[in-house]
Coordinates of C-alpha atoms in Angstrom, one line a residue:
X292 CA -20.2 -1.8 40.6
X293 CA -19.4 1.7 39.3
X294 CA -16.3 2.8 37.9
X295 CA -15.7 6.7 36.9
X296 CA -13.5 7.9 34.4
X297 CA -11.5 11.5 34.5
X298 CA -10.9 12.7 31.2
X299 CA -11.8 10.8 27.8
X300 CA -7.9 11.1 25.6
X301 CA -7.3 7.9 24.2
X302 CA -6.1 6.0 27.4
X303 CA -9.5 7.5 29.0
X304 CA -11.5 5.6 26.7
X305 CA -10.0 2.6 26.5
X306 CA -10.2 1.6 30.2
X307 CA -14.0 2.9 29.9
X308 CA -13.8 0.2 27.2
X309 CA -12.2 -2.4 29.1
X310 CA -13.7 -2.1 32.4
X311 CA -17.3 -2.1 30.6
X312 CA -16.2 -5.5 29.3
X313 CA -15.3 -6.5 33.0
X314 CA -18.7 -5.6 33.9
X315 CA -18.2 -1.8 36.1
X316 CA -21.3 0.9 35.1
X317 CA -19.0 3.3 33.5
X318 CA -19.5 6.8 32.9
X319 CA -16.4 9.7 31.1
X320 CA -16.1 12.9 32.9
X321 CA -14.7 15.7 30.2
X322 CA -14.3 18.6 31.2
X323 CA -14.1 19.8 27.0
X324 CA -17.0 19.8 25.3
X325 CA -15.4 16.7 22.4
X326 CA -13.5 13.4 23.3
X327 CA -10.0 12.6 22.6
X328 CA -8.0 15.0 24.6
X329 CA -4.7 16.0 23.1
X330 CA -6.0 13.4 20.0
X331 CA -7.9 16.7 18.6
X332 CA -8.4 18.2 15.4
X333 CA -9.1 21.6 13.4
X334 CA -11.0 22.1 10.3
X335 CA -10.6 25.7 8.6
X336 CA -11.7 26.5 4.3
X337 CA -11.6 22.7 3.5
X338 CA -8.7 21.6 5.3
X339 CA -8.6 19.4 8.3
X340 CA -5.4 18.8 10.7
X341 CA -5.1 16.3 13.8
X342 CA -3.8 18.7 16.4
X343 CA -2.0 16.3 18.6
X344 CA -0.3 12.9 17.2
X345 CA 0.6 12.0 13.9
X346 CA 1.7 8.2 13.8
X347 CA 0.8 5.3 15.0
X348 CA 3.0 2.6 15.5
X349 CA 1.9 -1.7 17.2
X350 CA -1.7 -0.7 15.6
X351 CA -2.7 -4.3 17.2
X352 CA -2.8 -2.6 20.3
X353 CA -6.0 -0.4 19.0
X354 CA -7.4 -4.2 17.5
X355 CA -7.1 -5.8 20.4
X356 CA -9.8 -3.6 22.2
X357 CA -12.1 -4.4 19.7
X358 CA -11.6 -8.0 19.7
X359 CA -12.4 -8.1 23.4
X360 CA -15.9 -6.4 22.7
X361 CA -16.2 -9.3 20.4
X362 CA -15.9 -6.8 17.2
X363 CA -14.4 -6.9 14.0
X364 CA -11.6 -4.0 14.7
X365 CA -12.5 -3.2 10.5
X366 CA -15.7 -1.9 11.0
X367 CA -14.2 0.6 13.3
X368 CA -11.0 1.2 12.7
X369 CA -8.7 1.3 9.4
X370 CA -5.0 1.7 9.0
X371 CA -2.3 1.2 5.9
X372 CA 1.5 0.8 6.7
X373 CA 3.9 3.8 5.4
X374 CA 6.8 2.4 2.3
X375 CA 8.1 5.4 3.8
X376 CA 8.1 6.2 7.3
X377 CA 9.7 9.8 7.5
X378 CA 12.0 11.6 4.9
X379 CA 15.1 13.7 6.9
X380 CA 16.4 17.0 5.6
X381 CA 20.0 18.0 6.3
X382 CA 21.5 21.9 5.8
X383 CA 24.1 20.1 3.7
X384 CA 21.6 19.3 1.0
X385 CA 21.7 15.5 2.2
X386 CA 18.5 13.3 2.0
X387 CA 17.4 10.1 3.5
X388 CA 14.2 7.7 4.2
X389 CA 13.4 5.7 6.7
X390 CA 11.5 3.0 5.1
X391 CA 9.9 -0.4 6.2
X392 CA 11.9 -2.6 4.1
X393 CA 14.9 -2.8 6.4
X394 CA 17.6 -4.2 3.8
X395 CA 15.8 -1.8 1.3
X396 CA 16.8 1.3 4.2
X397 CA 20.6 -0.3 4.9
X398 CA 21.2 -0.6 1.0
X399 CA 20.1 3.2 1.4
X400 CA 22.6 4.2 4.1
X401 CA 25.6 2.4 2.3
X402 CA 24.8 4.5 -0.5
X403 CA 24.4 7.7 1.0
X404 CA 26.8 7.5 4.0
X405 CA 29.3 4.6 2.5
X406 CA 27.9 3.2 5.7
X407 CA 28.0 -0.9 5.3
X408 CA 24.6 -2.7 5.3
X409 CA 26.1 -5.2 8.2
X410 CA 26.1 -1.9 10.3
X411 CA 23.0 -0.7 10.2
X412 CA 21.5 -4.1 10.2
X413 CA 23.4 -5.1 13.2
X414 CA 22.4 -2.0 15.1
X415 CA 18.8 -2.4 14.3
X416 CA 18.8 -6.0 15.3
X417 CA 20.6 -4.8 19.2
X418 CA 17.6 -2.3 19.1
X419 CA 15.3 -5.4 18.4
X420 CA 17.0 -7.5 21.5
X421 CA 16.4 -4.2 24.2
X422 CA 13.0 -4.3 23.1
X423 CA 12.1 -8.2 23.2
X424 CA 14.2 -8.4 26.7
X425 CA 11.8 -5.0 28.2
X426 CA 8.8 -5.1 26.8
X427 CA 7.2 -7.2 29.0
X428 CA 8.5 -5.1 32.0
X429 CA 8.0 -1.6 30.6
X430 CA 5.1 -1.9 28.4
X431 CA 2.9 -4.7 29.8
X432 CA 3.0 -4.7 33.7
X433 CA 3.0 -2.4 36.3
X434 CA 6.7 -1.5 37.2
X435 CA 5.3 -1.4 40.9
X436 CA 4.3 -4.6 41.6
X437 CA 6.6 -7.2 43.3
X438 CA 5.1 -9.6 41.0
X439 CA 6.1 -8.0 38.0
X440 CA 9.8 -8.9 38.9
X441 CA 9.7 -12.4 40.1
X442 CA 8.3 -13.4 36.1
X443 CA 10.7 -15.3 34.3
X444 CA 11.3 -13.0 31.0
X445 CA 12.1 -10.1 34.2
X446 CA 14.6 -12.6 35.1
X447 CA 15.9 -13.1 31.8
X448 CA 16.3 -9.6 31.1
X449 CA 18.4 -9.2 34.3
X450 CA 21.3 -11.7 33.4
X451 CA 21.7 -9.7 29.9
X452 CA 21.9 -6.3 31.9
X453 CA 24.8 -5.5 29.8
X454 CA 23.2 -5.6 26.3
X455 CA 20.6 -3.0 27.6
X456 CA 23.9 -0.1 27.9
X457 CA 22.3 1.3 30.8
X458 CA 25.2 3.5 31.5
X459 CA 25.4 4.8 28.4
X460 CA 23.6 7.7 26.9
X461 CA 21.6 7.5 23.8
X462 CA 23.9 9.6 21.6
X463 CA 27.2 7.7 23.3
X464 CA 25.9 4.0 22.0
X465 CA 24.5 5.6 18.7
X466 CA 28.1 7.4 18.6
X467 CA 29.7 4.2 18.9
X468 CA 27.6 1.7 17.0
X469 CA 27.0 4.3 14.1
X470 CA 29.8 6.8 13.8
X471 CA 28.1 8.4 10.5
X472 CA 27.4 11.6 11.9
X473 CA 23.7 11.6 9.5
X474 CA 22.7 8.5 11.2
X475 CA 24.0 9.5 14.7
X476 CA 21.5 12.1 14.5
X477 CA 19.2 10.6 12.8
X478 CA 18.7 7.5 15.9
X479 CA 19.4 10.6 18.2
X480 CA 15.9 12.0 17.6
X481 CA 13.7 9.1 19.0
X482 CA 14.9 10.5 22.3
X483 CA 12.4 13.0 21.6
X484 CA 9.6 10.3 21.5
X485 CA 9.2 10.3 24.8
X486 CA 10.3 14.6 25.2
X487 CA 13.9 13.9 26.2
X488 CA 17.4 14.7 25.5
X489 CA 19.3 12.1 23.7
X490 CA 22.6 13.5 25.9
X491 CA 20.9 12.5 28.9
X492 CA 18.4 10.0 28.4
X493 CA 19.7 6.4 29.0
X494 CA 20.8 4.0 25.6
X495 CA 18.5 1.2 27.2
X496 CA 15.6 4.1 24.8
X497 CA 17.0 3.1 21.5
X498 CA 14.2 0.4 21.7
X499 CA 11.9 3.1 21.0
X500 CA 12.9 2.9 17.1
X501 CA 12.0 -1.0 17.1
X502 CA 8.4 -0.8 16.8
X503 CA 8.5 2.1 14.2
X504 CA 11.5 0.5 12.3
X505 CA 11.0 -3.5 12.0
X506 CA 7.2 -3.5 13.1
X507 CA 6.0 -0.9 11.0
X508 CA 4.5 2.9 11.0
X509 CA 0.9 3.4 10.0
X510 CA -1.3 6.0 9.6
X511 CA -5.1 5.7 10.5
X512 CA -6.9 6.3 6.7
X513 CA -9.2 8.8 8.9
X514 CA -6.5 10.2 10.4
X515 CA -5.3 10.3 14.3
X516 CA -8.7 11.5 15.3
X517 CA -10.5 8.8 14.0
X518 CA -8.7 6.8 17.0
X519 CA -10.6 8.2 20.2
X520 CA -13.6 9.1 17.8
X521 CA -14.0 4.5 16.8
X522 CA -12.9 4.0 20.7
X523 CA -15.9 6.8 21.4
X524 CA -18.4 4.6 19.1
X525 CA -17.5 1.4 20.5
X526 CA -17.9 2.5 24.4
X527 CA -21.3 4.0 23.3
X528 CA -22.0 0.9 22.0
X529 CA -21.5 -1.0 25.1
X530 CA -23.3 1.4 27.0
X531 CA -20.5 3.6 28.4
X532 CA -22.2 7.0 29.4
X533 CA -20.5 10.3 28.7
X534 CA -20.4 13.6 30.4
X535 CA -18.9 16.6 28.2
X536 CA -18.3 20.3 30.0
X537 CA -18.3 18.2 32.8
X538 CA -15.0 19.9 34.8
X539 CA -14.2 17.3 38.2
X540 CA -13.8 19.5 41.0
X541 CA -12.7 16.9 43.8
X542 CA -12.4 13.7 44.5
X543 CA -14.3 12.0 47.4
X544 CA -12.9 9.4 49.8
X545 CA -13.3 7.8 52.9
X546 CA -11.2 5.6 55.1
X547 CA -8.3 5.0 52.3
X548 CA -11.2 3.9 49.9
X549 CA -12.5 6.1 46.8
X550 CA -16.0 7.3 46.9
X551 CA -16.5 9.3 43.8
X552 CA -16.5 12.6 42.3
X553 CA -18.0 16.0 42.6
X554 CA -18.5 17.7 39.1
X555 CA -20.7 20.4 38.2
X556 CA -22.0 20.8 41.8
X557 CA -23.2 17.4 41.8
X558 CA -21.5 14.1 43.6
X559 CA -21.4 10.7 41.6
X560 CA -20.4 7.6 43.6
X561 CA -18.3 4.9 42.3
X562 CA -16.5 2.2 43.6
X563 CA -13.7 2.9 41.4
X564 CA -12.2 5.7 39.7
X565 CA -9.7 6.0 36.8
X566 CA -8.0 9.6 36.1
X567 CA -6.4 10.3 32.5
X568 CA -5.7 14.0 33.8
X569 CA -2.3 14.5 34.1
X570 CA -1.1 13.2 37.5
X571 CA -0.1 16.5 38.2
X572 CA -3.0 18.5 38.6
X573 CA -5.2 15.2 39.7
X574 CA -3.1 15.7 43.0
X575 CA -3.2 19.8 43.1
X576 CA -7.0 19.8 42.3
X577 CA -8.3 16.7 42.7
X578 CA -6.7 15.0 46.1
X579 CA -5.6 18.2 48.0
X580 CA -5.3 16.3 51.2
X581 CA -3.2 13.1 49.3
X582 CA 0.5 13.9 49.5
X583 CA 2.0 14.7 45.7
X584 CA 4.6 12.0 44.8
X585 CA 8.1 14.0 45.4
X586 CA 9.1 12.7 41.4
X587 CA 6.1 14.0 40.5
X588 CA 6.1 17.6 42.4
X589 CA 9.7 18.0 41.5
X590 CA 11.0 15.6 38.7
X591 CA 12.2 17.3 35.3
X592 CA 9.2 18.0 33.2
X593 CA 9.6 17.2 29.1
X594 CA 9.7 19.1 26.2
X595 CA 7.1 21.3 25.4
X596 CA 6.4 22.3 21.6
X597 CA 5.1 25.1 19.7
X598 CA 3.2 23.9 16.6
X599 CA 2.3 25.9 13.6
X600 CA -1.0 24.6 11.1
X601 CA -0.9 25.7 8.2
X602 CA -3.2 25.6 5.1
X603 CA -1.1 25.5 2.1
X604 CA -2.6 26.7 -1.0
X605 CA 0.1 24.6 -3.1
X606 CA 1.4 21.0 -3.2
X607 CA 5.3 20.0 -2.5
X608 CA 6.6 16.9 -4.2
X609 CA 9.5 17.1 -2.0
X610 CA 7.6 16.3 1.1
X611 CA 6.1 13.1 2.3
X612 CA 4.2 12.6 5.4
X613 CA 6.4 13.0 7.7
X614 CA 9.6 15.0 7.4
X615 CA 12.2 15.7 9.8
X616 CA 14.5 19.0 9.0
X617 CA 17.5 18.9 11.3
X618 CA 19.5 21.4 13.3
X619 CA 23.3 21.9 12.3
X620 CA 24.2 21.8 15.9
X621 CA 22.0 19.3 18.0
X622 CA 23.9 19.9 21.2
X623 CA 22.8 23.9 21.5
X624 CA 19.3 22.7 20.7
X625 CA 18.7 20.3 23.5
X626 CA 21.2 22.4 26.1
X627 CA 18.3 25.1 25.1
X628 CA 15.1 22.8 26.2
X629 CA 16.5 21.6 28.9
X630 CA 19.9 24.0 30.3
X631 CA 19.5 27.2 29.2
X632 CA 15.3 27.4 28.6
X633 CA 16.2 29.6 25.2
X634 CA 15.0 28.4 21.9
X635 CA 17.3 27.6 19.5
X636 CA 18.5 29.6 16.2
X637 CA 18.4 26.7 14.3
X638 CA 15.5 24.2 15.7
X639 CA 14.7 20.9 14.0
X640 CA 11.5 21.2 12.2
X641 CA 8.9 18.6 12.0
X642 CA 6.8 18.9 9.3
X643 CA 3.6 16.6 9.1
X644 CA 1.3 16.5 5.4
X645 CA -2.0 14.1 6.1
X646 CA -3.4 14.9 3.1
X647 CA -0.3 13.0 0.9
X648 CA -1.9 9.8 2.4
X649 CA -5.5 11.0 2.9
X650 CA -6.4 13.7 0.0
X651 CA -9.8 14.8 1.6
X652 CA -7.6 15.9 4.4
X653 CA -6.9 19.4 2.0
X654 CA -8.5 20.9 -1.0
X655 CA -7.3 19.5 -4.6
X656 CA -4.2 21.4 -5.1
X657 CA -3.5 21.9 -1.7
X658 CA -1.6 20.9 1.6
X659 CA -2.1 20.4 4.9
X660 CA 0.7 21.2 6.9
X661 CA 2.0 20.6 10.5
X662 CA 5.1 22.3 11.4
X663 CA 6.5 21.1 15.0
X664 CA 9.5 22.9 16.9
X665 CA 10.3 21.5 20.4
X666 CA 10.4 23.6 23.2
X667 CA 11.3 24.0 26.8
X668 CA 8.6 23.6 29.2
X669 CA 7.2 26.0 30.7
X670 CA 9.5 26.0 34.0
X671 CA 12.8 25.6 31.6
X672 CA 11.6 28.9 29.3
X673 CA 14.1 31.7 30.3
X674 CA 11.6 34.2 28.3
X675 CA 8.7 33.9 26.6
X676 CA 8.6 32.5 22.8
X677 CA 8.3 34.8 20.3
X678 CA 6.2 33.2 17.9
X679 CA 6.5 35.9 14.8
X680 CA 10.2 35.3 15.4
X681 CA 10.2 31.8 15.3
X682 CA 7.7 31.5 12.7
X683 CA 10.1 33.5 10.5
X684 CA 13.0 31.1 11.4
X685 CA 11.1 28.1 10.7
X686 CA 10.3 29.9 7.1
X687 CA 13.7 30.9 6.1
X688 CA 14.8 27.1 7.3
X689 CA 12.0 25.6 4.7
X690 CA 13.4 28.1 2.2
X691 CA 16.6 27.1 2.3
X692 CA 16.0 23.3 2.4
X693 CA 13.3 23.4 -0.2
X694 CA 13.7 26.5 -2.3
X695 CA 10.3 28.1 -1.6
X696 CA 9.5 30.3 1.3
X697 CA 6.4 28.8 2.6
X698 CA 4.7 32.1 4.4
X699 CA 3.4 33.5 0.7
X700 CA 1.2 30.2 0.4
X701 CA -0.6 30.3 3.9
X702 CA -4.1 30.6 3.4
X703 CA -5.2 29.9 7.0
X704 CA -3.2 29.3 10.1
X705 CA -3.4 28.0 14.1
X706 CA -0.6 28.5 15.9
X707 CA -0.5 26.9 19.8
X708 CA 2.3 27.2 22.2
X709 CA 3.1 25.6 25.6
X710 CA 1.0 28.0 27.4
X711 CA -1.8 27.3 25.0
X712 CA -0.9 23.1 25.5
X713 CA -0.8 23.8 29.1
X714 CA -4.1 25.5 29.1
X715 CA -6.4 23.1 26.7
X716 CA -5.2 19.6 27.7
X717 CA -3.9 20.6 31.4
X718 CA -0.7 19.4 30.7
X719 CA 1.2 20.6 33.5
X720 CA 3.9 23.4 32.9
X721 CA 2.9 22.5 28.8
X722 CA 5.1 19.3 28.7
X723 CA 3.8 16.5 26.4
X724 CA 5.1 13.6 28.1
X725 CA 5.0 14.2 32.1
X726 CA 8.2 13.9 33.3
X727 CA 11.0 13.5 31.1
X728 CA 13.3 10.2 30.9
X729 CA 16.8 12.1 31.4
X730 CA 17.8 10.2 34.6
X731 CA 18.5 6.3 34.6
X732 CA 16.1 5.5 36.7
X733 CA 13.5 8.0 35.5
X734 CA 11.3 5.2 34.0
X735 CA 10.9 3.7 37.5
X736 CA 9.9 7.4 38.8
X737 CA 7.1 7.6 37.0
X738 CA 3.8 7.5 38.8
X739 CA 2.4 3.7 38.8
X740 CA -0.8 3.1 37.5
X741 CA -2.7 2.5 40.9
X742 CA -2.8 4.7 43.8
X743 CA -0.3 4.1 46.9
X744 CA -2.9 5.7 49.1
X745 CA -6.3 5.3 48.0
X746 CA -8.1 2.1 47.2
X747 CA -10.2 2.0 44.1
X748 CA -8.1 4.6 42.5
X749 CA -6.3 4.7 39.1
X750 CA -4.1 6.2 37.1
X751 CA -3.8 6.0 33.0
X752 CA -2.4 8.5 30.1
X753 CA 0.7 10.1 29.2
X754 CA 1.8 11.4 32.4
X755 CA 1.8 7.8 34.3
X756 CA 3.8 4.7 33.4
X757 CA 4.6 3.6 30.7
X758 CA 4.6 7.0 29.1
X759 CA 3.2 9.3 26.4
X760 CA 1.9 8.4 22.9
X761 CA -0.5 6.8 21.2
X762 CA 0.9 3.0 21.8
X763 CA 1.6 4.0 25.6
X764 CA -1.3 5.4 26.3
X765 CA -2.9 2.3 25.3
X766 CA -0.7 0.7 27.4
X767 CA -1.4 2.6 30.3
X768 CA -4.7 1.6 30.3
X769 CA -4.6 -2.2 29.6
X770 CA -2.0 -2.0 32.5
X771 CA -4.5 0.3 35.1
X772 CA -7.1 -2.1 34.3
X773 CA -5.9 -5.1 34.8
X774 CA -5.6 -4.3 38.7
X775 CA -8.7 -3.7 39.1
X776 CA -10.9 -7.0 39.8
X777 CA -13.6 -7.9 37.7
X778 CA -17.0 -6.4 38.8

């Protein structure tokens, strides 16, 4: 039996990986000419920078593909926990860390915000209950299967419907439970996990926090690339065969049943067939003649970003590895990705330093630094970025926050925009997630990991259910190929 994989991100490789193990031929179409997908990276004068994610959170995930090969996941793969997860800037000069040690981080906010431990405790531990009550649901079975529903922790879930605050919006139940306008914020910005508004999307997301806040945040010791490039090693090993500048033109079927492929002028048969594209264009290039989901044609497409690297010849103590700088007014920065389609004045800045955890990542004495602004998808953008302009705002921003205008200390730069995501990782309209999760029900509109049309076809990655990131994407996968029988 022959299986065929579109695309080699990290959701591409492991379902190569796990349908070797169940016995297929495989064989990775790419149409670039390296693995990974949106998992990248850059190297310019000694520094090197991941060019898509930057933390990795349920690292057991990764471990378990290993384990199935019957591996040690540590000759591999290698990861160490963060003390400190992400450091937040405020205008107002205010400071704060998000840390693994949870009493630790409460005894924090009581300082800080005269915010009582019992609060933040008891908010983290409702975060805790969404997540243990969904997981199974969201994360671990198809959303479109009737069996998925008729499991007992499904049922479970559905008799505490009310502790999920479906019908409230993220900032409403942080609003409510926090009140501290830092923290409000601060529990705002997961919304963004998944490239949504936290004024839209429902409450039931504040589980997104859970696995970064009480099971940890880690960082790979070789950096986010070294994920797709030990998942590339290990499908080698088991005898996975790769195709780079391999572009797929169609896909061939027959009768409801997948074929195969046509790439590079040539057809390759297989009796199943996996795409990690984005579902968009797998429909608009791929399957012509197959009817485009309506939520996918139509539904509301996530952020975007416009991402800055920069090679820093200084080091900032102020900094860890990941730093959050927020905007003064939050409301006029998501009514601008997903209302108005203008940038805002005053973005939030994420700011991302690899090298404080891994020094080879930058010279001695140097940084490297990725600087994040979210921005409208392409079909939200009113007019095109100006990225000198924004470049400067993101500049003057530092300055003010950490007393150093950062431009005088670049010493090599890559800048990438939504048309520039859009066109490398054909990510439709530049969005990083698919579609976003600003509806209630948007989670259920996602496109399921199986085709409704086609037998023998697949879907896994960002765009499909569960969703984008590193965790989902791994997800995605374990979830695809578990509906496909054994070979």
């Amino acid at each position: 039996m022959k299986a065929i994989i579109i695309g080699s991100g990290i959701a591409g490789l492991a379902a190569a990986i796990r349908l070797r193990i169940k016995g297929y031929q495989v064989q990775v179409f790419e149409a670039q000419s390296t693995i990974g997908g949106k998992a990248g990276e850059w190297h310019e004068q000694g520094f090197r920078f991941d060019l898509g994610p930057s933390l990795l959170t349920l690292p057991e995930l990764m471990d378990e593909i290993f384990i199935l090969a019957d591996r040690n996941p540590a000759d591999y793969f290698n990861y160490e926990q963060l003390d400190i997860i992400c450091r937040y800037f405020w205008e107002d000069g205010t400071r704060f860390d998000t840390r693994r040690n949870a009493s630790a981080m409460a005894q924090d906010a009581w300082e800080k915000f005269e915010v009582q431990p019992q609060i933040l405790s008891k908010y983290l531990k409702s975060t805790a209950e969404k997540y243990e009550l969904t997981c199974s649901t969201f994360l671990e079975h198809s959303l479109h299967k009737v069996s998925t529903w008729t499991q007992w922790k499904v049922l479970k879930a559905l008799f505490k419907l009310s502790r999920l605050h479906l019908m409230e919006s993220m900032h409403e139940r942080n609003l409510k439970a926090l009140k501290e306008p830092h923290l409000v914020q601060l529990f705002d910005r997961y919304a963004t996990y998944n490239g949504s508004s936290p004024y839209q999307t429902s409450a039931l997301f504040n589980l997104i926090s859970y696995p970064e806040l009480k099971q940890g945040a880690y960082f790979p010791k070789e950096g986010i690339r070294s994920i797709p490039e030990s998942l590339h090693r290990l499908s080698v090993e088991l005898g996975v065969e790769f195709h780079l500048n391999h572009c797929v033109e169609k896909m061939e079927n027959q009768n409801g049943q997948v074929r195969g492929i046509q790439s590079n002028g040539r057809f390759y048969a297989a009796n199943v067939v996996v795409s990690n594209m984005d579902v968009y264009p797998t429909y608009q290039k791929l399957l012509p003649e197959i009817p485009m989901p309506k939520y996918v044609r139509q539904g509301e497409r996530s952020t975007s970003a416009v991402i800055f690297y920069w090679g820093m010849n200084r080091t900032t103590p102020e900094l860890d590895a990941h730093n959050i700088f927020f905007s003064e007014d939050y409301v006029e920065e998501f009514q601008g990705l997903f209302q108005t389609g203008v940038l805002s004045d005053d973005p939030t800045i994420y700011v991302h330093v690899s090298s404080k955890i891994n020094a080879k990542d930058a010279p001695e004495g140097k940084e490297n630094w990725f600087v994040m602004v979210n921005a409208p998808s392409l079909e939200r953008q009113s007019e095109d970025i100006q990225l000198e302009s924004l470049k400067e705002i993101v500049a003057k921003k530092l300055h003010r926050i950490l007393g150093f205008d950062p431009r005088p200390y670049i010493v090599c730069e890559k800048v990438r925009g939504p048309q520039d995501i859009e066109k490398e990782t054909l990510s439709h309209l530049g969005s990083l997630y698919g579609t976003s999760s600003n509806e209630l029900f948007s989670a259920f509109h996602r496109h399921p990991n199986f085709s409704r049309h086609l037998k023998g076809l697949y879907f896994c990655g960002g765009s499909v259910h569960p969703g984008g990131g590193v965790p989902l994407c791994l997800y995605s996968a374990k979830i695809a190929t578990s509906l496909i029988p054994d070979a």
